[in-house]
Short mmCIF file of N, CA and C in Angstrom, two decimals:
data_model
loop_
_atom_site.label_atom_id
_atom_site.label_comp_id
_atom_site.label_asym_id
_atom_site.label_seq_id
_atom_site.Cartn_x
_atom_site.Cartn_y
_atom_site.Cartn_z
N UNK B 656 11.22 -70.79 -8.83
CA UNK B 656 12.18 -70.06 -8.03
C UNK B 656 11.68 -68.62 -7.91
N UNK B 657 11.74 -68.10 -6.70
CA UNK B 657 11.40 -66.70 -6.48
C UNK B 657 12.62 -65.86 -6.78
N UNK B 658 12.47 -64.87 -7.65
CA UNK B 658 13.55 -63.93 -7.96
C UNK B 658 13.07 -62.52 -7.65
N UNK B 659 14.03 -61.66 -7.39
CA UNK B 659 13.76 -60.28 -7.02
C UNK B 659 14.40 -59.37 -8.07
N UNK B 660 13.56 -58.64 -8.80
CA UNK B 660 14.02 -57.80 -9.90
C UNK B 660 14.08 -56.35 -9.43
N UNK B 661 15.28 -55.76 -9.41
CA UNK B 661 15.40 -54.36 -9.00
C UNK B 661 14.92 -53.42 -10.11
N UNK B 662 14.19 -52.39 -9.69
CA UNK B 662 13.68 -51.39 -10.63
C UNK B 662 13.74 -50.01 -9.99
N UNK B 663 13.29 -49.04 -10.74
CA UNK B 663 12.99 -47.70 -10.25
C UNK B 663 11.48 -47.53 -10.41
N UNK B 664 10.92 -46.46 -9.87
CA UNK B 664 9.49 -46.23 -10.08
C UNK B 664 9.16 -46.04 -11.57
N UNK B 665 9.98 -45.29 -12.35
CA UNK B 665 9.69 -45.22 -13.79
C UNK B 665 9.79 -46.59 -14.47
N UNK B 666 10.71 -47.43 -14.01
CA UNK B 666 10.81 -48.79 -14.56
C UNK B 666 9.58 -49.61 -14.24
N UNK B 667 9.04 -49.44 -13.04
CA UNK B 667 7.81 -50.13 -12.66
C UNK B 667 6.65 -49.63 -13.50
N UNK B 668 6.60 -48.32 -13.75
CA UNK B 668 5.53 -47.76 -14.58
C UNK B 668 5.59 -48.33 -15.99
N UNK B 669 6.79 -48.46 -16.52
CA UNK B 669 6.97 -49.03 -17.86
C UNK B 669 6.53 -50.49 -17.88
N UNK B 670 6.92 -51.25 -16.85
CA UNK B 670 6.53 -52.66 -16.78
C UNK B 670 5.01 -52.79 -16.66
N UNK B 671 4.41 -51.92 -15.87
CA UNK B 671 2.95 -51.95 -15.69
C UNK B 671 2.25 -51.67 -17.02
N UNK B 672 2.75 -50.69 -17.75
CA UNK B 672 2.15 -50.33 -19.04
C UNK B 672 2.32 -51.46 -20.06
N UNK B 673 3.49 -52.08 -20.06
CA UNK B 673 3.78 -53.16 -21.02
C UNK B 673 3.19 -54.50 -20.59
N UNK B 674 2.91 -54.64 -19.30
CA UNK B 674 2.41 -55.91 -18.79
C UNK B 674 3.50 -56.94 -18.58
N UNK B 675 4.75 -56.48 -18.63
CA UNK B 675 5.86 -57.41 -18.45
C UNK B 675 7.11 -56.69 -17.95
N UNK B 676 7.95 -57.47 -17.30
CA UNK B 676 9.28 -57.00 -16.92
C UNK B 676 10.20 -57.37 -18.06
N UNK B 677 10.84 -56.42 -18.63
CA UNK B 677 11.70 -56.73 -19.75
C UNK B 677 11.93 -55.52 -20.60
N UNK B 678 12.54 -55.70 -21.72
CA UNK B 678 12.91 -56.97 -22.34
C UNK B 678 14.10 -57.63 -21.63
N UNK B 679 14.29 -58.90 -21.96
CA UNK B 679 15.40 -59.63 -21.39
C UNK B 679 16.69 -59.22 -22.07
N UNK B 680 17.82 -59.55 -21.54
CA UNK B 680 17.96 -60.26 -20.28
C UNK B 680 17.74 -59.32 -19.08
N UNK B 681 17.17 -59.89 -18.03
CA UNK B 681 16.93 -59.16 -16.80
C UNK B 681 17.94 -59.61 -15.75
N UNK B 682 18.39 -58.67 -14.95
CA UNK B 682 19.20 -59.01 -13.79
C UNK B 682 18.27 -59.09 -12.60
N UNK B 683 18.39 -60.15 -11.85
CA UNK B 683 17.55 -60.34 -10.66
C UNK B 683 18.42 -60.97 -9.59
N UNK B 684 17.83 -61.17 -8.41
CA UNK B 684 18.54 -61.78 -7.29
C UNK B 684 17.68 -62.90 -6.74
N UNK B 685 18.34 -63.98 -6.32
CA UNK B 685 17.63 -65.16 -5.87
C UNK B 685 18.49 -65.91 -4.86
N UNK B 686 17.90 -66.92 -4.26
CA UNK B 686 18.65 -67.78 -3.34
C UNK B 686 19.46 -68.75 -4.20
N UNK B 687 20.71 -68.40 -4.41
CA UNK B 687 21.62 -69.22 -5.19
C UNK B 687 22.57 -69.95 -4.24
N UNK B 688 23.31 -70.95 -4.74
CA UNK B 688 24.30 -71.60 -3.88
C UNK B 688 25.31 -70.61 -3.29
N UNK B 689 25.73 -69.63 -4.09
CA UNK B 689 26.69 -68.64 -3.58
C UNK B 689 26.07 -67.79 -2.47
N UNK B 690 24.80 -67.45 -2.60
CA UNK B 690 24.13 -66.67 -1.55
C UNK B 690 24.00 -67.51 -0.29
N UNK B 691 23.67 -68.78 -0.45
CA UNK B 691 23.56 -69.67 0.72
C UNK B 691 24.91 -69.75 1.46
N UNK B 692 25.98 -69.87 0.71
CA UNK B 692 27.31 -69.97 1.32
C UNK B 692 27.70 -68.65 1.99
N UNK B 693 27.40 -67.54 1.34
CA UNK B 693 27.75 -66.22 1.87
C UNK B 693 26.96 -65.91 3.12
N UNK B 694 25.66 -66.24 3.13
CA UNK B 694 24.79 -65.89 4.24
C UNK B 694 24.86 -66.91 5.37
N UNK B 695 25.31 -68.11 5.08
CA UNK B 695 25.48 -69.18 6.06
C UNK B 695 24.21 -69.41 6.87
N UNK B 696 23.15 -69.76 6.15
CA UNK B 696 21.88 -70.06 6.82
C UNK B 696 21.13 -71.10 6.00
N UNK B 697 20.32 -71.89 6.69
CA UNK B 697 19.45 -72.83 6.01
C UNK B 697 18.01 -72.38 6.06
N UNK B 698 17.75 -71.25 6.71
CA UNK B 698 16.40 -70.72 6.84
C UNK B 698 16.01 -70.02 5.53
N UNK B 699 15.06 -70.59 4.80
CA UNK B 699 14.71 -70.06 3.48
C UNK B 699 14.17 -68.63 3.57
N UNK B 700 13.45 -68.31 4.63
CA UNK B 700 12.94 -66.94 4.76
C UNK B 700 14.09 -65.94 4.94
N UNK B 701 15.09 -66.31 5.72
CA UNK B 701 16.25 -65.44 5.88
C UNK B 701 17.00 -65.30 4.56
N UNK B 702 17.14 -66.40 3.83
CA UNK B 702 17.84 -66.36 2.56
C UNK B 702 17.09 -65.50 1.53
N UNK B 703 15.77 -65.64 1.49
CA UNK B 703 14.99 -64.82 0.57
C UNK B 703 15.08 -63.34 0.96
N UNK B 704 15.10 -63.06 2.24
CA UNK B 704 15.27 -61.67 2.69
C UNK B 704 16.64 -61.14 2.25
N UNK B 705 17.66 -61.97 2.32
CA UNK B 705 19.00 -61.57 1.86
C UNK B 705 18.98 -61.28 0.36
N UNK B 706 18.30 -62.12 -0.42
CA UNK B 706 18.20 -61.88 -1.87
C UNK B 706 17.42 -60.59 -2.14
N UNK B 707 16.35 -60.35 -1.40
CA UNK B 707 15.59 -59.11 -1.53
C UNK B 707 16.47 -57.91 -1.20
N UNK B 708 17.28 -58.03 -0.17
CA UNK B 708 18.18 -56.94 0.22
C UNK B 708 19.21 -56.65 -0.86
N UNK B 709 19.71 -57.71 -1.49
CA UNK B 709 20.67 -57.53 -2.60
C UNK B 709 19.99 -56.79 -3.76
N UNK B 710 18.72 -57.16 -4.03
CA UNK B 710 17.98 -56.48 -5.10
C UNK B 710 17.71 -55.02 -4.73
N UNK B 711 17.44 -54.74 -3.46
CA UNK B 711 17.22 -53.36 -3.02
C UNK B 711 18.49 -52.53 -3.23
N UNK B 712 19.64 -53.13 -2.96
CA UNK B 712 20.91 -52.43 -3.19
C UNK B 712 21.11 -52.15 -4.68
N UNK B 713 20.72 -53.11 -5.53
CA UNK B 713 20.82 -52.91 -6.98
C UNK B 713 19.83 -51.83 -7.43
N UNK B 714 18.66 -51.78 -6.82
CA UNK B 714 17.68 -50.74 -7.13
C UNK B 714 18.25 -49.37 -6.79
N UNK B 715 18.95 -49.27 -5.67
CA UNK B 715 19.58 -48.00 -5.29
C UNK B 715 20.54 -47.54 -6.38
N UNK B 716 21.28 -48.48 -6.96
CA UNK B 716 22.21 -48.13 -8.04
C UNK B 716 21.44 -47.63 -9.27
N UNK B 717 20.30 -48.26 -9.55
CA UNK B 717 19.48 -47.80 -10.67
C UNK B 717 18.94 -46.39 -10.41
N UNK B 718 18.50 -46.15 -9.19
CA UNK B 718 18.01 -44.82 -8.81
C UNK B 718 19.13 -43.79 -8.97
N UNK B 719 20.33 -44.14 -8.50
CA UNK B 719 21.47 -43.22 -8.60
C UNK B 719 21.81 -42.91 -10.05
N UNK B 720 21.59 -43.86 -10.94
CA UNK B 720 21.91 -43.67 -12.35
C UNK B 720 20.84 -42.94 -13.14
N UNK B 721 19.71 -42.63 -12.52
CA UNK B 721 18.60 -41.95 -13.21
C UNK B 721 18.21 -40.72 -12.42
N UNK B 722 18.76 -39.56 -12.77
CA UNK B 722 18.48 -38.36 -11.98
C UNK B 722 17.00 -37.96 -11.96
N UNK B 723 16.22 -38.45 -12.91
CA UNK B 723 14.80 -38.12 -12.97
C UNK B 723 13.93 -39.04 -12.12
N UNK B 724 14.48 -40.18 -11.71
CA UNK B 724 13.68 -41.16 -10.96
C UNK B 724 13.45 -40.68 -9.53
N UNK B 725 12.23 -40.87 -9.03
CA UNK B 725 11.99 -40.59 -7.62
C UNK B 725 12.94 -41.42 -6.77
N UNK B 726 13.35 -40.87 -5.66
CA UNK B 726 14.35 -41.50 -4.80
C UNK B 726 13.71 -42.53 -3.88
N UNK B 727 13.22 -43.59 -4.49
CA UNK B 727 12.63 -44.73 -3.76
C UNK B 727 13.07 -46.00 -4.45
N UNK B 728 13.53 -46.97 -3.67
CA UNK B 728 13.93 -48.26 -4.22
C UNK B 728 12.69 -49.10 -4.49
N UNK B 729 12.74 -49.90 -5.56
CA UNK B 729 11.62 -50.75 -5.95
C UNK B 729 12.17 -52.11 -6.35
N UNK B 730 11.52 -53.17 -5.85
CA UNK B 730 11.90 -54.54 -6.20
C UNK B 730 10.61 -55.31 -6.48
N UNK B 731 10.59 -56.03 -7.59
CA UNK B 731 9.44 -56.87 -7.93
C UNK B 731 9.83 -58.32 -7.66
N UNK B 732 9.02 -59.00 -6.86
CA UNK B 732 9.23 -60.42 -6.58
C UNK B 732 8.39 -61.21 -7.58
N UNK B 733 9.05 -62.11 -8.29
CA UNK B 733 8.36 -62.88 -9.33
C UNK B 733 8.84 -64.32 -9.28
N UNK B 734 7.95 -65.23 -9.61
CA UNK B 734 8.30 -66.65 -9.64
C UNK B 734 8.57 -67.05 -11.09
N UNK B 735 9.72 -67.69 -11.29
CA UNK B 735 10.10 -68.18 -12.62
C UNK B 735 10.55 -69.63 -12.47
N UNK B 736 10.58 -70.33 -13.58
CA UNK B 736 11.10 -71.71 -13.57
C UNK B 736 12.58 -71.67 -13.19
N UNK B 737 13.02 -72.65 -12.42
CA UNK B 737 14.42 -72.71 -11.99
C UNK B 737 15.39 -72.57 -13.17
N UNK B 738 15.06 -73.20 -14.28
CA UNK B 738 15.95 -73.18 -15.44
C UNK B 738 16.06 -71.79 -16.07
N UNK B 739 15.11 -70.90 -15.76
CA UNK B 739 15.11 -69.56 -16.36
C UNK B 739 15.96 -68.56 -15.60
N UNK B 740 16.37 -68.88 -14.38
CA UNK B 740 17.20 -67.99 -13.57
C UNK B 740 18.60 -68.59 -13.48
N UNK B 741 19.53 -68.01 -14.22
CA UNK B 741 20.86 -68.59 -14.36
C UNK B 741 21.90 -67.66 -13.75
N UNK B 742 22.71 -68.21 -12.84
CA UNK B 742 23.82 -67.45 -12.26
C UNK B 742 24.98 -67.47 -13.25
N UNK B 743 25.70 -66.37 -13.32
CA UNK B 743 26.86 -66.26 -14.21
C UNK B 743 28.08 -66.86 -13.51
N UNK B 744 28.58 -67.99 -14.00
CA UNK B 744 29.72 -68.63 -13.32
C UNK B 744 30.98 -67.77 -13.33
N UNK B 745 31.12 -66.87 -14.29
CA UNK B 745 32.30 -66.01 -14.35
C UNK B 745 32.30 -64.95 -13.26
N UNK B 746 31.12 -64.69 -12.67
CA UNK B 746 31.04 -63.67 -11.61
C UNK B 746 30.86 -64.31 -10.24
N UNK B 747 31.03 -65.60 -10.15
CA UNK B 747 30.79 -66.32 -8.90
C UNK B 747 31.61 -65.84 -7.73
N UNK B 748 32.81 -65.36 -7.98
CA UNK B 748 33.67 -64.90 -6.89
C UNK B 748 33.55 -63.40 -6.63
N UNK B 749 32.78 -62.71 -7.45
CA UNK B 749 32.58 -61.27 -7.29
C UNK B 749 31.58 -61.04 -6.16
N UNK B 750 32.00 -60.39 -5.09
CA UNK B 750 31.11 -60.16 -3.94
C UNK B 750 29.86 -59.39 -4.32
N UNK B 751 29.97 -58.52 -5.32
CA UNK B 751 28.82 -57.75 -5.77
C UNK B 751 27.80 -58.57 -6.53
N UNK B 752 28.18 -59.76 -6.95
CA UNK B 752 27.29 -60.59 -7.76
C UNK B 752 26.65 -61.73 -6.97
N UNK B 753 26.85 -61.76 -5.67
CA UNK B 753 26.29 -62.84 -4.85
C UNK B 753 24.77 -62.80 -4.94
N UNK B 754 24.19 -63.91 -5.34
CA UNK B 754 22.74 -64.01 -5.49
C UNK B 754 22.21 -63.51 -6.82
N UNK B 755 23.08 -62.98 -7.65
CA UNK B 755 22.65 -62.41 -8.93
C UNK B 755 22.36 -63.52 -9.94
N UNK B 756 21.25 -63.37 -10.65
CA UNK B 756 20.89 -64.30 -11.72
C UNK B 756 20.45 -63.50 -12.94
N UNK B 757 20.48 -64.15 -14.09
CA UNK B 757 20.01 -63.54 -15.34
C UNK B 757 18.79 -64.31 -15.79
N UNK B 758 17.82 -63.58 -16.27
CA UNK B 758 16.63 -64.16 -16.87
C UNK B 758 16.64 -63.71 -18.32
N UNK B 759 16.69 -64.67 -19.24
CA UNK B 759 16.92 -64.37 -20.65
C UNK B 759 15.79 -63.59 -21.31
N UNK B 760 14.56 -63.87 -20.95
CA UNK B 760 13.42 -63.27 -21.65
C UNK B 760 12.58 -62.42 -20.68
N UNK B 761 11.73 -61.62 -21.27
CA UNK B 761 10.79 -60.82 -20.48
C UNK B 761 9.90 -61.76 -19.65
N UNK B 762 9.44 -61.25 -18.52
CA UNK B 762 8.57 -62.02 -17.63
C UNK B 762 7.25 -61.27 -17.48
N UNK B 763 6.15 -61.98 -17.68
CA UNK B 763 4.83 -61.35 -17.54
C UNK B 763 4.66 -60.80 -16.13
N UNK B 764 4.20 -59.58 -16.03
CA UNK B 764 3.98 -58.96 -14.73
C UNK B 764 2.92 -59.73 -13.94
N UNK B 765 2.06 -60.43 -14.63
CA UNK B 765 1.03 -61.24 -13.97
C UNK B 765 1.65 -62.35 -13.12
N UNK B 766 2.91 -62.73 -13.40
CA UNK B 766 3.59 -63.76 -12.62
C UNK B 766 4.20 -63.20 -11.33
N UNK B 767 4.14 -61.89 -11.18
CA UNK B 767 4.73 -61.27 -10.00
C UNK B 767 3.92 -61.61 -8.76
N UNK B 768 4.62 -61.84 -7.67
CA UNK B 768 3.99 -62.15 -6.40
C UNK B 768 3.72 -60.88 -5.61
N UNK B 769 4.61 -59.89 -5.75
CA UNK B 769 4.48 -58.65 -4.99
C UNK B 769 5.46 -57.61 -5.50
N UNK B 770 5.23 -56.40 -5.07
CA UNK B 770 6.17 -55.31 -5.29
C UNK B 770 6.61 -54.84 -3.91
N UNK B 771 7.90 -54.62 -3.76
CA UNK B 771 8.45 -54.08 -2.52
C UNK B 771 9.00 -52.70 -2.86
N UNK B 772 8.64 -51.69 -2.07
CA UNK B 772 9.09 -50.33 -2.36
C UNK B 772 9.26 -49.54 -1.07
N UNK B 773 10.12 -48.53 -1.15
CA UNK B 773 10.32 -47.64 -0.01
C UNK B 773 9.07 -46.82 0.25
N UNK B 774 8.84 -46.51 1.51
CA UNK B 774 7.81 -45.56 1.89
C UNK B 774 8.32 -44.15 1.57
N UNK B 775 7.41 -43.20 1.55
CA UNK B 775 7.80 -41.81 1.27
C UNK B 775 8.86 -41.30 2.23
N UNK B 776 8.80 -41.74 3.50
CA UNK B 776 9.74 -41.23 4.49
C UNK B 776 11.17 -41.70 4.29
N UNK B 777 11.40 -42.60 3.35
CA UNK B 777 12.76 -43.07 3.05
C UNK B 777 13.46 -42.19 2.01
N UNK B 778 12.72 -41.31 1.36
CA UNK B 778 13.29 -40.56 0.22
C UNK B 778 14.54 -39.77 0.58
N UNK B 779 14.57 -39.13 1.73
CA UNK B 779 15.75 -38.34 2.09
C UNK B 779 16.99 -39.23 2.23
N UNK B 780 16.83 -40.37 2.91
CA UNK B 780 17.97 -41.27 3.08
C UNK B 780 18.37 -41.93 1.78
N UNK B 781 17.40 -42.27 0.92
CA UNK B 781 17.72 -42.87 -0.37
C UNK B 781 18.41 -41.84 -1.27
N UNK B 782 17.96 -40.60 -1.21
CA UNK B 782 18.60 -39.52 -1.97
C UNK B 782 20.06 -39.37 -1.56
N UNK B 783 20.30 -39.32 -0.26
CA UNK B 783 21.67 -39.19 0.24
C UNK B 783 22.51 -40.41 -0.13
N UNK B 784 21.92 -41.60 -0.02
CA UNK B 784 22.65 -42.83 -0.35
C UNK B 784 23.01 -42.88 -1.83
N UNK B 785 22.09 -42.47 -2.68
CA UNK B 785 22.36 -42.47 -4.12
C UNK B 785 23.51 -41.52 -4.45
N UNK B 786 23.53 -40.38 -3.78
CA UNK B 786 24.60 -39.40 -4.02
C UNK B 786 25.95 -39.89 -3.48
N UNK B 787 25.93 -40.72 -2.45
CA UNK B 787 27.16 -41.19 -1.82
C UNK B 787 27.72 -42.47 -2.43
N UNK B 788 26.99 -43.12 -3.33
CA UNK B 788 27.42 -44.42 -3.86
C UNK B 788 28.83 -44.40 -4.46
N UNK B 789 29.12 -43.41 -5.26
CA UNK B 789 30.43 -43.35 -5.92
C UNK B 789 31.57 -43.32 -4.92
N UNK B 790 31.44 -42.47 -3.92
CA UNK B 790 32.49 -42.36 -2.90
C UNK B 790 32.57 -43.65 -2.08
N UNK B 791 31.42 -44.25 -1.78
CA UNK B 791 31.41 -45.52 -1.04
C UNK B 791 32.12 -46.60 -1.83
N UNK B 792 31.89 -46.63 -3.13
CA UNK B 792 32.55 -47.61 -3.99
C UNK B 792 34.08 -47.43 -3.99
N UNK B 793 34.53 -46.21 -3.72
CA UNK B 793 35.96 -45.92 -3.69
C UNK B 793 36.58 -46.14 -2.31
N UNK B 794 35.75 -46.66 -1.37
CA UNK B 794 36.28 -47.00 -0.06
C UNK B 794 36.07 -45.95 1.02
N UNK B 795 35.32 -44.91 0.74
CA UNK B 795 35.06 -43.87 1.73
C UNK B 795 34.09 -44.41 2.80
N UNK B 796 34.57 -44.56 4.03
CA UNK B 796 33.76 -45.14 5.10
C UNK B 796 32.57 -44.26 5.46
N UNK B 797 32.75 -42.95 5.43
CA UNK B 797 31.64 -42.05 5.75
C UNK B 797 30.54 -42.18 4.69
N UNK B 798 30.93 -42.27 3.44
CA UNK B 798 29.95 -42.44 2.36
C UNK B 798 29.25 -43.79 2.49
N UNK B 799 29.98 -44.81 2.87
CA UNK B 799 29.38 -46.13 3.05
C UNK B 799 28.36 -46.10 4.18
N UNK B 800 28.63 -45.33 5.22
CA UNK B 800 27.68 -45.16 6.32
C UNK B 800 26.38 -44.53 5.82
N UNK B 801 26.50 -43.57 4.92
CA UNK B 801 25.32 -42.92 4.33
C UNK B 801 24.54 -43.92 3.47
N UNK B 802 25.26 -44.70 2.67
CA UNK B 802 24.61 -45.73 1.83
C UNK B 802 23.89 -46.73 2.72
N UNK B 803 24.54 -47.15 3.78
CA UNK B 803 23.93 -48.11 4.70
C UNK B 803 22.67 -47.54 5.35
N UNK B 804 22.59 -46.22 5.46
CA UNK B 804 21.42 -45.58 6.04
C UNK B 804 20.14 -45.87 5.27
N UNK B 805 20.25 -46.04 3.97
CA UNK B 805 19.07 -46.39 3.17
C UNK B 805 18.58 -47.79 3.54
N UNK B 806 19.50 -48.66 3.90
CA UNK B 806 19.14 -50.03 4.25
C UNK B 806 18.40 -50.12 5.58
N UNK B 807 18.44 -49.04 6.35
CA UNK B 807 17.69 -49.01 7.61
C UNK B 807 16.18 -48.96 7.37
N UNK B 808 15.79 -48.62 6.15
CA UNK B 808 14.38 -48.56 5.79
C UNK B 808 13.95 -49.89 5.20
N UNK B 809 12.98 -50.52 5.82
CA UNK B 809 12.41 -51.76 5.29
C UNK B 809 11.54 -51.43 4.09
N UNK B 810 11.67 -52.21 3.04
CA UNK B 810 10.78 -52.03 1.89
C UNK B 810 9.38 -52.51 2.28
N UNK B 811 8.38 -51.76 1.86
CA UNK B 811 7.00 -52.12 2.12
C UNK B 811 6.53 -53.12 1.08
N UNK B 812 5.53 -53.91 1.44
CA UNK B 812 4.96 -54.92 0.54
C UNK B 812 3.71 -54.35 -0.11
N UNK B 813 3.59 -54.53 -1.43
CA UNK B 813 2.41 -54.10 -2.18
C UNK B 813 1.98 -55.25 -3.07
N UNK B 814 0.68 -55.49 -3.14
CA UNK B 814 0.14 -56.45 -4.09
C UNK B 814 0.22 -55.87 -5.50
N UNK B 815 0.23 -56.74 -6.48
CA UNK B 815 0.33 -56.30 -7.88
C UNK B 815 -0.82 -55.35 -8.24
N UNK B 816 -2.00 -55.61 -7.67
CA UNK B 816 -3.15 -54.76 -7.95
C UNK B 816 -2.97 -53.36 -7.40
N UNK B 817 -1.97 -53.16 -6.53
CA UNK B 817 -1.72 -51.84 -5.94
C UNK B 817 -0.71 -51.01 -6.73
N UNK B 818 -0.19 -51.54 -7.82
CA UNK B 818 0.81 -50.82 -8.61
C UNK B 818 0.29 -49.45 -9.05
N UNK B 819 -0.94 -49.31 -9.57
CA UNK B 819 -1.38 -47.98 -9.98
C UNK B 819 -1.34 -46.95 -8.85
N UNK B 820 -1.73 -47.33 -7.65
CA UNK B 820 -1.69 -46.36 -6.54
C UNK B 820 -0.26 -46.11 -6.10
N UNK B 821 0.60 -47.10 -6.20
CA UNK B 821 2.01 -46.92 -5.87
C UNK B 821 2.66 -45.93 -6.83
N UNK B 822 2.27 -45.99 -8.09
CA UNK B 822 2.83 -45.08 -9.09
C UNK B 822 2.26 -43.67 -8.96
N UNK B 823 1.12 -43.57 -8.28
CA UNK B 823 0.51 -42.25 -8.02
C UNK B 823 -0.12 -41.68 -9.21
#
């Protein structure tokens, strides 16, 4: 199963240094039955893009929670055994948890298929979105518009061998 692990650039640097994503448990996003029902599609590429988008939104929350992190969203795509990615049945009805899975143990970075990250030109919108998250969560439509602005930026694809240059 392909899962998408949200990170920050410092989190990616730590994973690169350790050679693994972890320690577990890790929160990731995947094509789950709830995501299939929510997205109403049978196209696996569309569903995987939806899972990646959910992970990008989670990465934005991580960025917002770390004032020292560069304002760029980062998601690592990794393949794990189906049995290792478990959806929490207690959060099945929570809209924020759609597509969310838990991975109990650390995952070797060598199993990663790719890294997805914002380009430099997204930093201003990601910065604004991170600052607006709290108000958006409270129902402020203007703040939600700012948060949605970060989603206008497509995450770029990087091979695992490109992590050192991505980290700069």
